[in-house]
Amino acid sequence: EVQLVESGGGLVQPGGSLRLSCAASGFTFSSYWMMWVRQAPGQGLEWVANIKEDGSLKYYLDSVKGRFTISRDDAKNSLYLQIDSLRVEDTAVYYCVRDSGSQYDVLDIWGQGTMVTVSS
Amino acid sequence: AIQMTQSPSSLSASVGDRVTITCRASQGIRNDLGWYQQKPGKAPKLLIFAASSLKSGVPSRFSGSGSGTDFTLTISSLQPEDFATYYCLQDYNYPRTFGQGTKVEIK
């Protein structure tokens, strides 16, 4: 079964750090762009970051640049999001997403999400 | 960043109704747009990519159209399982941007 399973969320104080992980299974992880998308409580979806198949290209939402780092370990079939200098406004469910597209984004596989709560 | 504006923000409809949701981009994005459905407490699901290409396995009552700045998602005959929130997403450039969502509720 093709699936993505996130972990690593939790409650953290402002200024703290977390490392989110996403374990991929059922497909050749190294062949796909991957993405993180977040959703604040009761709010809409927000794209956070992308990483190319080989890790050579990464893109970030402006508000997370310098604080978030997306990475991958193809040997472990895993995607990561290192989140530093956390802010209250980073509170959200974070989804790991597979992009199956070439010319277009085809976000066809989503994890169940992991909740990050930033609060003192 | 390209702004994506969906309308309406919410709508009430009955089973069997034809429903149309629009998404307008603040600049031209060719046909670089997808539509996603999200039910409460669940991850989003892809319905349409490249503005009008139906993802395999998605019912044919869903269709997408448009190019440039104006796009539509149409549900030809609303079914009980279609009550959800729908989002558009532009993949023309970075940062990727979603519309604010359209909640489809039961009348």
mmCIF file with all atom_site columns, C-alpha atoms in Angstrom:
data_model
loop_
_atom_site.group_PDB
_atom_site.id
_atom_site.type_symbol
_atom_site.label_atom_id
_atom_site.label_alt_id
_atom_site.label_comp_id
_atom_site.label_asym_id
_atom_site.label_entity_id
_atom_site.label_seq_id
_atom_site.pdbx_PDB_ins_code
_atom_site.Cartn_x
_atom_site.Cartn_y
_atom_site.Cartn_z
_atom_site.occupancy
_atom_site.B_iso_or_equiv
_atom_site.pdbx_formal_charge
_atom_site.auth_seq_id
_atom_site.auth_comp_id
_atom_site.auth_asym_id
_atom_site.auth_atom_id
_atom_site.pdbx_PDB_model_num
ATOM 1   C CA . GLU A 1 1   ? 0.000   0.000  0.000   1.00 0.00 ? 1   GLU A CA 1
ATOM 2   C CA . VAL A 1 2   ? 1.258   3.434  -0.915  1.00 0.00 ? 2   VAL A CA 1
ATOM 3   C CA . GLN A 1 3   ? 1.354   5.577  2.175   1.00 0.00 ? 3   GLN A CA 1
ATOM 4   C CA . LEU A 1 4   ? 3.012   8.413  4.036   1.00 0.00 ? 4   LEU A CA 1
ATOM 5   C CA . VAL A 1 5   ? 3.155   8.470  7.819   1.00 0.00 ? 5   VAL A CA 1
ATOM 6   C CA . GLU A 1 6   ? 4.197   11.619 9.660   1.00 0.00 ? 6   GLU A CA 1
ATOM 7   C CA . SER A 1 7   ? 5.566   11.810 13.179  1.00 0.00 ? 7   SER A CA 1
ATOM 8   C CA . GLY A 1 8   ? 7.381   14.219 15.446  1.00 0.00 ? 8   GLY A CA 1
ATOM 9   C CA . GLY A 1 9   ? 4.699   16.761 16.205  1.00 0.00 ? 9   GLY A CA 1
ATOM 10  C CA . GLY A 1 10  ? 3.958   18.002 19.688  1.00 0.00 ? 10  GLY A CA 1
ATOM 11  C CA . LEU A 1 11  ? 3.695   20.923 22.066  1.00 0.00 ? 11  LEU A CA 1
ATOM 12  C CA . VAL A 1 12  ? 6.663   23.281 22.067  1.00 0.00 ? 12  VAL A CA 1
ATOM 13  C CA . GLN A 1 13  ? 7.334   26.722 23.486  1.00 0.00 ? 13  GLN A CA 1
ATOM 14  C CA . PRO A 1 14  ? 7.902   29.738 21.246  1.00 0.00 ? 14  PRO A CA 1
ATOM 15  C CA . GLY A 1 15  ? 11.490  29.778 20.075  1.00 0.00 ? 15  GLY A CA 1
ATOM 16  C CA . GLY A 1 16  ? 11.777  26.026 20.342  1.00 0.00 ? 16  GLY A CA 1
ATOM 17  C CA . SER A 1 17  ? 12.543  23.398 17.713  1.00 0.00 ? 17  SER A CA 1
ATOM 18  C CA . LEU A 1 18  ? 11.030  20.231 16.337  1.00 0.00 ? 18  LEU A CA 1
ATOM 19  C CA . ARG A 1 19  ? 11.942  17.744 13.659  1.00 0.00 ? 19  ARG A CA 1
ATOM 20  C CA . LEU A 1 20  ? 9.060   16.286 11.721  1.00 0.00 ? 20  LEU A CA 1
ATOM 21  C CA . SER A 1 21  ? 9.533   12.989 9.917   1.00 0.00 ? 21  SER A CA 1
ATOM 22  C CA . CYS A 1 22  ? 7.582   11.328 7.159   1.00 0.00 ? 22  CYS A CA 1
ATOM 23  C CA . ALA A 1 23  ? 8.023   7.634  6.414   1.00 0.00 ? 23  ALA A CA 1
ATOM 24  C CA . ALA A 1 24  ? 7.144   6.614  2.874   1.00 0.00 ? 24  ALA A CA 1
ATOM 25  C CA . SER A 1 25  ? 6.223   3.098  1.798   1.00 0.00 ? 25  SER A CA 1
ATOM 26  C CA . GLY A 1 26  ? 4.773   1.286  -1.184  1.00 0.00 ? 26  GLY A CA 1
ATOM 27  C CA . PHE A 1 27  ? 6.526   3.343  -3.860  1.00 0.00 ? 27  PHE A CA 1
ATOM 28  C CA . THR A 1 28  ? 9.989   4.357  -5.065  1.00 0.00 ? 28  THR A CA 1
ATOM 29  C CA . PHE A 1 29  ? 10.481  7.351  -2.791  1.00 0.00 ? 29  PHE A CA 1
ATOM 30  C CA . SER A 1 30  ? 13.614  8.561  -4.565  1.00 0.00 ? 30  SER A CA 1
ATOM 31  C CA . SER A 1 31  ? 11.667  9.158  -7.789  1.00 0.00 ? 31  SER A CA 1
ATOM 32  C CA . TYR A 1 32  ? 9.362   11.867 -6.459  1.00 0.00 ? 32  TYR A CA 1
ATOM 33  C CA . TRP A 1 33  ? 9.357   15.492 -5.467  1.00 0.00 ? 33  TRP A CA 1
ATOM 34  C CA . MET A 1 34  ? 8.024   15.781 -1.941  1.00 0.00 ? 34  MET A CA 1
ATOM 35  C CA . MET A 1 35  ? 6.283   18.592 -0.124  1.00 0.00 ? 35  MET A CA 1
ATOM 36  C CA . TRP A 1 36  ? 5.094   19.816 3.263   1.00 0.00 ? 36  TRP A CA 1
ATOM 37  C CA . VAL A 1 37  ? 1.711   21.534 3.525   1.00 0.00 ? 37  VAL A CA 1
ATOM 38  C CA . ARG A 1 38  ? 0.251   22.863 6.778   1.00 0.00 ? 38  ARG A CA 1
ATOM 39  C CA . GLN A 1 39  ? -3.162  23.797 8.070   1.00 0.00 ? 39  GLN A CA 1
ATOM 40  C CA . ALA A 1 40  ? -3.720  25.983 11.114  1.00 0.00 ? 40  ALA A CA 1
ATOM 41  C CA . PRO A 1 41  ? -6.712  25.054 13.288  1.00 0.00 ? 41  PRO A CA 1
ATOM 42  C CA . GLY A 1 42  ? -9.933  25.947 11.482  1.00 0.00 ? 42  GLY A CA 1
ATOM 43  C CA . GLN A 1 43  ? -8.015  27.541 8.616   1.00 0.00 ? 43  GLN A CA 1
ATOM 44  C CA . GLY A 1 44  ? -7.132  26.731 5.023   1.00 0.00 ? 44  GLY A CA 1
ATOM 45  C CA . LEU A 1 45  ? -4.184  24.940 3.486   1.00 0.00 ? 45  LEU A CA 1
ATOM 46  C CA . GLU A 1 46  ? -0.758  26.556 3.212   1.00 0.00 ? 46  GLU A CA 1
ATOM 47  C CA . TRP A 1 47  ? 2.181   25.280 1.179   1.00 0.00 ? 47  TRP A CA 1
ATOM 48  C CA . VAL A 1 48  ? 5.390   25.231 3.250   1.00 0.00 ? 48  VAL A CA 1
ATOM 49  C CA . ALA A 1 49  ? 8.249   23.672 1.271   1.00 0.00 ? 49  ALA A CA 1
ATOM 50  C CA . ASN A 1 50  ? 9.231   21.408 -1.651  1.00 0.00 ? 50  ASN A CA 1
ATOM 51  C CA . ILE A 1 51  ? 12.245  19.230 -2.325  1.00 0.00 ? 51  ILE A CA 1
ATOM 52  C CA . LYS A 1 52  ? 13.341  17.687 -5.601  1.00 0.00 ? 52  LYS A CA 1
ATOM 53  C CA . GLU A 1 53  ? 13.850  13.956 -6.068  1.00 0.00 ? 53  GLU A CA 1
ATOM 54  C CA . ASP A 1 54  ? 17.601  14.148 -5.533  1.00 0.00 ? 54  ASP A CA 1
ATOM 55  C CA . GLY A 1 55  ? 17.444  16.893 -2.902  1.00 0.00 ? 55  GLY A CA 1
ATOM 56  C CA . SER A 1 56  ? 19.241  19.371 -5.158  1.00 0.00 ? 56  SER A CA 1
ATOM 57  C CA . LEU A 1 57  ? 16.382  21.904 -5.239  1.00 0.00 ? 57  LEU A CA 1
ATOM 58  C CA . LYS A 1 58  ? 14.388  23.204 -2.307  1.00 0.00 ? 58  LYS A CA 1
ATOM 59  C CA . TYR A 1 59  ? 11.750  25.921 -2.138  1.00 0.00 ? 59  TYR A CA 1
ATOM 60  C CA . TYR A 1 60  ? 10.258  27.572 0.920   1.00 0.00 ? 60  TYR A CA 1
ATOM 61  C CA . LEU A 1 61  ? 7.388   29.803 1.949   1.00 0.00 ? 61  LEU A CA 1
ATOM 62  C CA . ASP A 1 62  ? 8.861   33.243 2.681   1.00 0.00 ? 62  ASP A CA 1
ATOM 63  C CA . SER A 1 63  ? 7.658   33.258 6.290   1.00 0.00 ? 63  SER A CA 1
ATOM 64  C CA . VAL A 1 64  ? 9.581   30.061 7.089   1.00 0.00 ? 64  VAL A CA 1
ATOM 65  C CA . LYS A 1 65  ? 12.813  30.743 5.205   1.00 0.00 ? 65  LYS A CA 1
ATOM 66  C CA . GLY A 1 66  ? 15.783  30.579 7.536   1.00 0.00 ? 66  GLY A CA 1
ATOM 67  C CA . ARG A 1 67  ? 13.742  28.773 10.199  1.00 0.00 ? 67  ARG A CA 1
ATOM 68  C CA . PHE A 1 68  ? 12.546  25.611 8.414   1.00 0.00 ? 68  PHE A CA 1
ATOM 69  C CA . THR A 1 69  ? 14.732  23.116 6.555   1.00 0.00 ? 69  THR A CA 1
ATOM 70  C CA . ILE A 1 70  ? 13.339  20.409 4.329   1.00 0.00 ? 70  ILE A CA 1
ATOM 71  C CA . SER A 1 71  ? 15.496  17.356 3.694   1.00 0.00 ? 71  SER A CA 1
ATOM 72  C CA . ARG A 1 72  ? 15.228  13.752 2.650   1.00 0.00 ? 72  ARG A CA 1
ATOM 73  C CA . ASP A 1 73  ? 17.033  10.451 3.113   1.00 0.00 ? 73  ASP A CA 1
ATOM 74  C CA . ASP A 1 74  ? 16.236  8.229  0.174   1.00 0.00 ? 74  ASP A CA 1
ATOM 75  C CA . ALA A 1 75  ? 18.024  5.269  1.767   1.00 0.00 ? 75  ALA A CA 1
ATOM 76  C CA . LYS A 1 76  ? 15.512  5.474  4.613   1.00 0.00 ? 76  LYS A CA 1
ATOM 77  C CA . ASN A 1 77  ? 12.537  6.446  2.425   1.00 0.00 ? 77  ASN A CA 1
ATOM 78  C CA . SER A 1 78  ? 12.046  9.446  4.658   1.00 0.00 ? 78  SER A CA 1
ATOM 79  C CA . LEU A 1 79  ? 11.251  13.133 4.381   1.00 0.00 ? 79  LEU A CA 1
ATOM 80  C CA . TYR A 1 80  ? 12.042  15.597 7.149   1.00 0.00 ? 80  TYR A CA 1
ATOM 81  C CA . LEU A 1 81  ? 11.175  19.115 8.206   1.00 0.00 ? 81  LEU A CA 1
ATOM 82  C CA . GLN A 1 82  ? 13.458  20.732 10.764  1.00 0.00 ? 82  GLN A CA 1
ATOM 83  C CA . ILE A 1 83  ? 11.555  23.589 12.371  1.00 0.00 ? 83  ILE A CA 1
ATOM 84  C CA . ASP A 1 84  ? 13.522  26.102 14.433  1.00 0.00 ? 84  ASP A CA 1
ATOM 85  C CA . SER A 1 85  ? 12.631  29.384 16.124  1.00 0.00 ? 85  SER A CA 1
ATOM 86  C CA . LEU A 1 86  ? 9.022   28.299 16.327  1.00 0.00 ? 86  LEU A CA 1
ATOM 87  C CA . ARG A 1 87  ? 6.319   30.949 16.491  1.00 0.00 ? 87  ARG A CA 1
ATOM 88  C CA . VAL A 1 88  ? 2.753   30.756 17.723  1.00 0.00 ? 88  VAL A CA 1
ATOM 89  C CA . GLU A 1 89  ? 1.610   31.214 14.115  1.00 0.00 ? 89  GLU A CA 1
ATOM 90  C CA . ASP A 1 90  ? 3.385   27.975 13.134  1.00 0.00 ? 90  ASP A CA 1
ATOM 91  C CA . THR A 1 91  ? 0.743   26.035 15.067  1.00 0.00 ? 91  THR A CA 1
ATOM 92  C CA . ALA A 1 92  ? -0.831  23.707 12.520  1.00 0.00 ? 92  ALA A CA 1
ATOM 93  C CA . VAL A 1 93  ? -1.264  20.194 11.257  1.00 0.00 ? 93  VAL A CA 1
ATOM 94  C CA . TYR A 1 94  ? 1.679   19.450 8.977   1.00 0.00 ? 94  TYR A CA 1
ATOM 95  C CA . TYR A 1 95  ? 1.050   17.131 6.045   1.00 0.00 ? 95  TYR A CA 1
ATOM 96  C CA . CYS A 1 96  ? 3.696   15.248 4.069   1.00 0.00 ? 96  CYS A CA 1
ATOM 97  C CA . VAL A 1 97  ? 2.714   15.088 0.390   1.00 0.00 ? 97  VAL A CA 1
ATOM 98  C CA . ARG A 1 98  ? 3.946   13.224 -2.670  1.00 0.00 ? 98  ARG A CA 1
ATOM 99  C CA . ASP A 1 99  ? 4.025   15.038 -6.000  1.00 0.00 ? 99  ASP A CA 1
ATOM 100 C CA . SER A 1 100 ? 3.577   12.632 -8.886  1.00 0.00 ? 100 SER A CA 1
ATOM 101 C CA . GLY A 1 101 ? 3.587   15.293 -11.556 1.00 0.00 ? 101 GLY A CA 1
ATOM 102 C CA . SER A 1 102 ? 6.266   16.341 -13.987 1.00 0.00 ? 102 SER A CA 1
ATOM 103 C CA . GLN A 1 103 ? 4.919   19.389 -15.803 1.00 0.00 ? 103 GLN A CA 1
ATOM 104 C CA . TYR A 1 104 ? 2.198   19.985 -13.185 1.00 0.00 ? 104 TYR A CA 1
ATOM 105 C CA . ASP A 1 105 ? 1.882   19.397 -9.442  1.00 0.00 ? 105 ASP A CA 1
ATOM 106 C CA . VAL A 1 106 ? -0.044  16.192 -8.891  1.00 0.00 ? 106 VAL A CA 1
ATOM 107 C CA . LEU A 1 107 ? -0.322  15.932 -5.104  1.00 0.00 ? 107 LEU A CA 1
ATOM 108 C CA . ASP A 1 108 ? -1.744  12.448 -5.099  1.00 0.00 ? 108 ASP A CA 1
ATOM 109 C CA . ILE A 1 109 ? -0.612  10.980 -1.767  1.00 0.00 ? 109 ILE A CA 1
ATOM 110 C CA . TRP A 1 110 ? -1.028  12.763 1.570   1.00 0.00 ? 110 TRP A CA 1
ATOM 111 C CA . GLY A 1 111 ? -0.102  11.613 5.032   1.00 0.00 ? 111 GLY A CA 1
ATOM 112 C CA . GLN A 1 112 ? -2.547  11.805 7.919   1.00 0.00 ? 112 GLN A CA 1
ATOM 113 C CA . GLY A 1 113 ? -0.745  14.832 9.352   1.00 0.00 ? 113 GLY A CA 1
ATOM 114 C CA . THR A 1 114 ? 1.113   15.598 12.552  1.00 0.00 ? 114 THR A CA 1
ATOM 115 C CA . MET A 1 115 ? 0.053   18.396 14.897  1.00 0.00 ? 115 MET A CA 1
ATOM 116 C CA . VAL A 1 116 ? 2.498   21.067 15.974  1.00 0.00 ? 116 VAL A CA 1
ATOM 117 C CA . THR A 1 117 ? 1.350   23.343 18.784  1.00 0.00 ? 117 THR A CA 1
ATOM 118 C CA . VAL A 1 118 ? 3.447   26.343 19.733  1.00 0.00 ? 118 VAL A CA 1
ATOM 119 C CA . SER A 1 119 ? 2.417   27.789 23.058  1.00 0.00 ? 119 SER A CA 1
ATOM 120 C CA . SER A 1 120 ? 3.918   28.989 26.300  1.00 0.00 ? 120 SER A CA 1
ATOM 121 C CA . ALA B 2 1   ? 3.087   35.855 -4.492  1.00 0.00 ? 1   ALA B CA 1
ATOM 122 C CA . ILE B 2 2   ? 0.114   34.948 -6.666  1.00 0.00 ? 2   ILE B CA 1
ATOM 123 C CA . GLN B 2 3   ? -3.165  35.332 -4.813  1.00 0.00 ? 3   GLN B CA 1
ATOM 124 C CA . MET B 2 4   ? -5.869  32.765 -5.405  1.00 0.00 ? 4   MET B CA 1
ATOM 125 C CA . THR B 2 5   ? -9.391  33.924 -4.644  1.00 0.00 ? 5   THR B CA 1
ATOM 126 C CA . GLN B 2 6   ? -12.177 31.385 -4.454  1.00 0.00 ? 6   GLN B CA 1
ATOM 127 C CA . SER B 2 7   ? -15.865 32.116 -4.574  1.00 0.00 ? 7   SER B CA 1
ATOM 128 C CA . PRO B 2 8   ? -18.132 31.557 -2.900  1.00 0.00 ? 8   PRO B CA 1
ATOM 129 C CA . SER B 2 9   ? -16.550 30.923 0.494   1.00 0.00 ? 9   SER B CA 1
ATOM 130 C CA . SER B 2 10  ? -19.432 28.623 1.291   1.00 0.00 ? 10  SER B CA 1
ATOM 131 C CA . LEU B 2 11  ? -22.595 27.380 -0.323  1.00 0.00 ? 11  LEU B CA 1
ATOM 132 C CA . SER B 2 12  ? -25.603 25.288 0.571   1.00 0.00 ? 12  SER B CA 1
ATOM 133 C CA . ALA B 2 13  ? -26.868 22.799 -1.955  1.00 0.00 ? 13  ALA B CA 1
ATOM 134 C CA . SER B 2 14  ? -29.048 19.732 -2.221  1.00 0.00 ? 14  SER B CA 1
ATOM 135 C CA . VAL B 2 15  ? -28.220 16.265 -3.430  1.00 0.00 ? 15  VAL B CA 1
ATOM 136 C CA . GLY B 2 16  ? -28.527 16.253 -7.197  1.00 0.00 ? 16  GLY B CA 1
ATOM 137 C CA . ASP B 2 17  ? -27.732 19.946 -7.616  1.00 0.00 ? 17  ASP B CA 1
ATOM 138 C CA . ARG B 2 18  ? -25.151 21.234 -10.056 1.00 0.00 ? 18  ARG B CA 1
ATOM 139 C CA . VAL B 2 19  ? -22.465 23.112 -8.147  1.00 0.00 ? 19  VAL B CA 1
ATOM 140 C CA . THR B 2 20  ? -19.848 25.487 -9.524  1.00 0.00 ? 20  THR B CA 1
ATOM 141 C CA . ILE B 2 21  ? -16.884 26.878 -7.591  1.00 0.00 ? 21  ILE B CA 1
ATOM 142 C CA . THR B 2 22  ? -14.632 29.513 -9.071  1.00 0.00 ? 22  THR B CA 1
ATOM 143 C CA . CYS B 2 23  ? -10.991 30.352 -8.466  1.00 0.00 ? 23  CYS B CA 1
ATOM 144 C CA . ARG B 2 24  ? -9.382  33.530 -9.734  1.00 0.00 ? 24  ARG B CA 1
ATOM 145 C CA . ALA B 2 25  ? -5.632  34.102 -9.881  1.00 0.00 ? 25  ALA B CA 1
ATOM 146 C CA . SER B 2 26  ? -4.110  37.545 -9.376  1.00 0.00 ? 26  SER B CA 1
ATOM 147 C CA . GLN B 2 27  ? -2.056  36.999 -12.537 1.00 0.00 ? 27  GLN B CA 1
ATOM 148 C CA . GLY B 2 28  ? -2.109  34.561 -15.431 1.00 0.00 ? 28  GLY B CA 1
ATOM 149 C CA . ILE B 2 29  ? -1.094  31.025 -14.508 1.00 0.00 ? 29  ILE B CA 1
ATOM 150 C CA . ARG B 2 30  ? -1.721  29.237 -17.825 1.00 0.00 ? 30  ARG B CA 1
ATOM 151 C CA . ASN B 2 31  ? -3.486  26.019 -16.774 1.00 0.00 ? 31  ASN B CA 1
ATOM 152 C CA . ASP B 2 32  ? -1.230  25.339 -13.775 1.00 0.00 ? 32  ASP B CA 1
ATOM 153 C CA . LEU B 2 33  ? -3.987  24.680 -11.281 1.00 0.00 ? 33  LEU B CA 1
ATOM 154 C CA . GLY B 2 34  ? -5.298  21.805 -9.207  1.00 0.00 ? 34  GLY B CA 1
ATOM 155 C CA . TRP B 2 35  ? -8.424  21.181 -7.166  1.00 0.00 ? 35  TRP B CA 1
ATOM 156 C CA . TYR B 2 36  ? -8.498  19.358 -3.836  1.00 0.00 ? 36  TYR B CA 1
ATOM 157 C CA . GLN B 2 37  ? -11.303 18.073 -1.637  1.00 0.00 ? 37  GLN B CA 1
ATOM 158 C CA . GLN B 2 38  ? -11.008 17.938 2.136   1.00 0.00 ? 38  GLN B CA 1
ATOM 159 C CA . LYS B 2 39  ? -13.412 16.413 4.629   1.00 0.00 ? 39  LYS B CA 1
ATOM 160 C CA . PRO B 2 40  ? -13.316 17.301 8.337   1.00 0.00 ? 40  PRO B CA 1
ATOM 161 C CA . GLY B 2 41  ? -10.402 15.724 10.165  1.00 0.00 ? 41  GLY B CA 1
ATOM 162 C CA . LYS B 2 42  ? -8.995  14.195 7.002   1.00 0.00 ? 42  LYS B CA 1
ATOM 163 C CA . ALA B 2 43  ? -6.153  14.970 4.631   1.00 0.00 ? 43  ALA B CA 1
ATOM 164 C CA . PRO B 2 44  ? -7.014  16.620 1.323   1.00 0.00 ? 44  PRO B CA 1
ATOM 165 C CA . LYS B 2 45  ? -7.527  14.521 -1.802  1.00 0.00 ? 45  LYS B CA 1
ATOM 166 C CA . LEU B 2 46  ? -6.604  15.452 -5.342  1.00 0.00 ? 46  LEU B CA 1
ATOM 167 C CA . LEU B 2 47  ? -9.497  15.765 -7.765  1.00 0.00 ? 47  LEU B CA 1
ATOM 168 C CA . ILE B 2 48  ? -8.128  17.601 -10.795 1.00 0.00 ? 48  ILE B CA 1
ATOM 169 C CA . PHE B 2 49  ? -4.716  18.717 -12.024 1.00 0.00 ? 49  PHE B CA 1
ATOM 170 C CA . ALA B 2 50  ? -3.648  20.858 -14.988 1.00 0.00 ? 50  ALA B CA 1
ATOM 171 C CA . ALA B 2 51  ? -6.979  22.709 -14.623 1.00 0.00 ? 51  ALA B CA 1
ATOM 172 C CA . SER B 2 52  ? -9.061  20.041 -16.339 1.00 0.00 ? 52  SER B CA 1
ATOM 173 C CA . SER B 2 53  ? -7.396  16.623 -16.007 1.00 0.00 ? 53  SER B CA 1
ATOM 174 C CA . LEU B 2 54  ? -9.393  14.301 -13.782 1.00 0.00 ? 54  LEU B CA 1
ATOM 175 C CA . LYS B 2 55  ? -7.325  12.165 -11.456 1.00 0.00 ? 55  LYS B CA 1
ATOM 176 C CA . SER B 2 56  ? -7.799  8.476  -12.072 1.00 0.00 ? 56  SER B CA 1
ATOM 177 C CA . GLY B 2 57  ? -10.546 7.083  -9.867  1.00 0.00 ? 57  GLY B CA 1
ATOM 178 C CA . VAL B 2 58  ? -12.289 10.410 -9.272  1.00 0.00 ? 58  VAL B CA 1
ATOM 179 C CA . PRO B 2 59  ? -15.964 10.306 -10.290 1.00 0.00 ? 59  PRO B CA 1
ATOM 180 C CA . SER B 2 60  ? -16.755 11.867 -13.659 1.00 0.00 ? 60  SER B CA 1
ATOM 181 C CA . ARG B 2 61  ? -19.304 14.223 -12.065 1.00 0.00 ? 61  ARG B CA 1
ATOM 182 C CA . PHE B 2 62  ? -16.283 16.347 -11.149 1.00 0.00 ? 62  PHE B CA 1
ATOM 183 C CA . SER B 2 63  ? -14.848 18.522 -13.895 1.00 0.00 ? 63  SER B CA 1
ATOM 184 C CA . GLY B 2 64  ? -12.524 21.485 -14.140 1.00 0.00 ? 64  GLY B CA 1
ATOM 185 C CA . SER B 2 65  ? -12.069 24.199 -16.696 1.00 0.00 ? 65  SER B CA 1
ATOM 186 C CA . GLY B 2 66  ? -10.329 27.476 -17.291 1.00 0.00 ? 66  GLY B CA 1
ATOM 187 C CA . SER B 2 67  ? -6.955  28.953 -18.097 1.00 0.00 ? 67  SER B CA 1
ATOM 188 C CA . GLY B 2 68  ? -5.134  32.188 -17.484 1.00 0.00 ? 68  GLY B CA 1
ATOM 189 C CA . THR B 2 69  ? -6.769  33.758 -14.439 1.00 0.00 ? 69  THR B CA 1
ATOM 190 C CA . ASP B 2 70  ? -10.235 32.201 -14.189 1.00 0.00 ? 70  ASP B CA 1
ATOM 191 C CA . PHE B 2 71  ? -10.990 28.613 -13.297 1.00 0.00 ? 71  PHE B CA 1
ATOM 192 C CA . THR B 2 72  ? -14.015 26.572 -12.298 1.00 0.00 ? 72  THR B CA 1
ATOM 193 C CA . LEU B 2 73  ? -14.696 23.306 -10.546 1.00 0.00 ? 73  LEU B CA 1
ATOM 194 C CA . THR B 2 74  ? -18.073 21.827 -11.382 1.00 0.00 ? 74  THR B CA 1
ATOM 195 C CA . ILE B 2 75  ? -19.899 18.991 -9.677  1.00 0.00 ? 75  ILE B CA 1
ATOM 196 C CA . SER B 2 76  ? -22.613 17.981 -12.131 1.00 0.00 ? 76  SER B CA 1
ATOM 197 C CA . SER B 2 77  ? -24.868 16.184 -9.651  1.00 0.00 ? 77  SER B CA 1
ATOM 198 C CA . LEU B 2 78  ? -23.971 16.621 -6.006  1.00 0.00 ? 78  LEU B CA 1
ATOM 199 C CA . GLN B 2 79  ? -23.790 13.409 -4.007  1.00 0.00 ? 79  GLN B CA 1
ATOM 200 C CA . PRO B 2 80  ? -23.904 12.998 -0.200  1.00 0.00 ? 80  PRO B CA 1
ATOM 201 C CA . GLU B 2 81  ? -20.195 12.173 -0.093  1.00 0.00 ? 81  GLU B CA 1
ATOM 202 C CA . ASP B 2 82  ? -19.325 15.449 -1.863  1.00 0.00 ? 82  ASP B CA 1
ATOM 203 C CA . PHE B 2 83  ? -20.125 17.655 1.115   1.00 0.00 ? 83  PHE B CA 1
ATOM 204 C CA . ALA B 2 84  ? -16.667 18.941 1.959   1.00 0.00 ? 84  ALA B CA 1
ATOM 205 C CA . THR B 2 85  ? -14.331 21.896 1.549   1.00 0.00 ? 85  THR B CA 1
ATOM 206 C CA . TYR B 2 86  ? -12.675 22.443 -1.824  1.00 0.00 ? 86  TYR B CA 1
ATOM 207 C CA . TYR B 2 87  ? -9.391  24.211 -2.478  1.00 0.00 ? 87  TYR B CA 1
ATOM 208 C CA . CYS B 2 88  ? -7.631  25.354 -5.614  1.00 0.00 ? 88  CYS B CA 1
ATOM 209 C CA . LEU B 2 89  ? -3.826  25.401 -5.771  1.00 0.00 ? 89  LEU B CA 1
ATOM 210 C CA . GLN B 2 90  ? -1.662  27.192 -8.317  1.00 0.00 ? 90  GLN B CA 1
ATOM 211 C CA . ASP B 2 91  ? 1.556   25.474 -9.366  1.00 0.00 ? 91  ASP B CA 1
ATOM 212 C CA . TYR B 2 92  ? 2.657   28.122 -11.863 1.00 0.00 ? 92  TYR B CA 1
ATOM 213 C CA . ASN B 2 93  ? 5.417   29.417 -9.616  1.00 0.00 ? 93  ASN B CA 1
ATOM 214 C CA . TYR B 2 94  ? 6.748   29.623 -6.070  1.00 0.00 ? 94  TYR B CA 1
ATOM 215 C CA . PRO B 2 95  ? 5.461   30.138 -3.503  1.00 0.00 ? 95  PRO B CA 1
ATOM 216 C CA . ARG B 2 96  ? 2.657   27.750 -4.258  1.00 0.00 ? 96  ARG B CA 1
ATOM 217 C CA . THR B 2 97  ? -0.616  29.291 -3.107  1.00 0.00 ? 97  THR B CA 1
ATOM 218 C CA . PHE B 2 98  ? -3.990  27.825 -2.239  1.00 0.00 ? 98  PHE B CA 1
ATOM 219 C CA . GLY B 2 99  ? -7.359  29.491 -2.443  1.00 0.00 ? 99  GLY B CA 1
ATOM 220 C CA . GLN B 2 100 ? -9.048  30.100 0.882   1.00 0.00 ? 100 GLN B CA 1
ATOM 221 C CA . GLY B 2 101 ? -11.469 27.223 0.374   1.00 0.00 ? 101 GLY B CA 1
ATOM 222 C CA . THR B 2 102 ? -15.130 26.745 -0.451  1.00 0.00 ? 102 THR B CA 1
ATOM 223 C CA . LYS B 2 103 ? -17.265 24.815 2.014   1.00 0.00 ? 103 LYS B CA 1
ATOM 224 C CA . VAL B 2 104 ? -20.106 22.894 0.414   1.00 0.00 ? 104 VAL B CA 1
ATOM 225 C CA . GLU B 2 105 ? -22.871 22.236 2.930   1.00 0.00 ? 105 GLU B CA 1
ATOM 226 C CA . ILE B 2 106 ? -26.157 20.391 2.860   1.00 0.00 ? 106 ILE B CA 1
ATOM 227 C CA . LYS B 2 107 ? -29.232 22.509 2.281   1.00 0.00 ? 107 LYS B CA 1
#
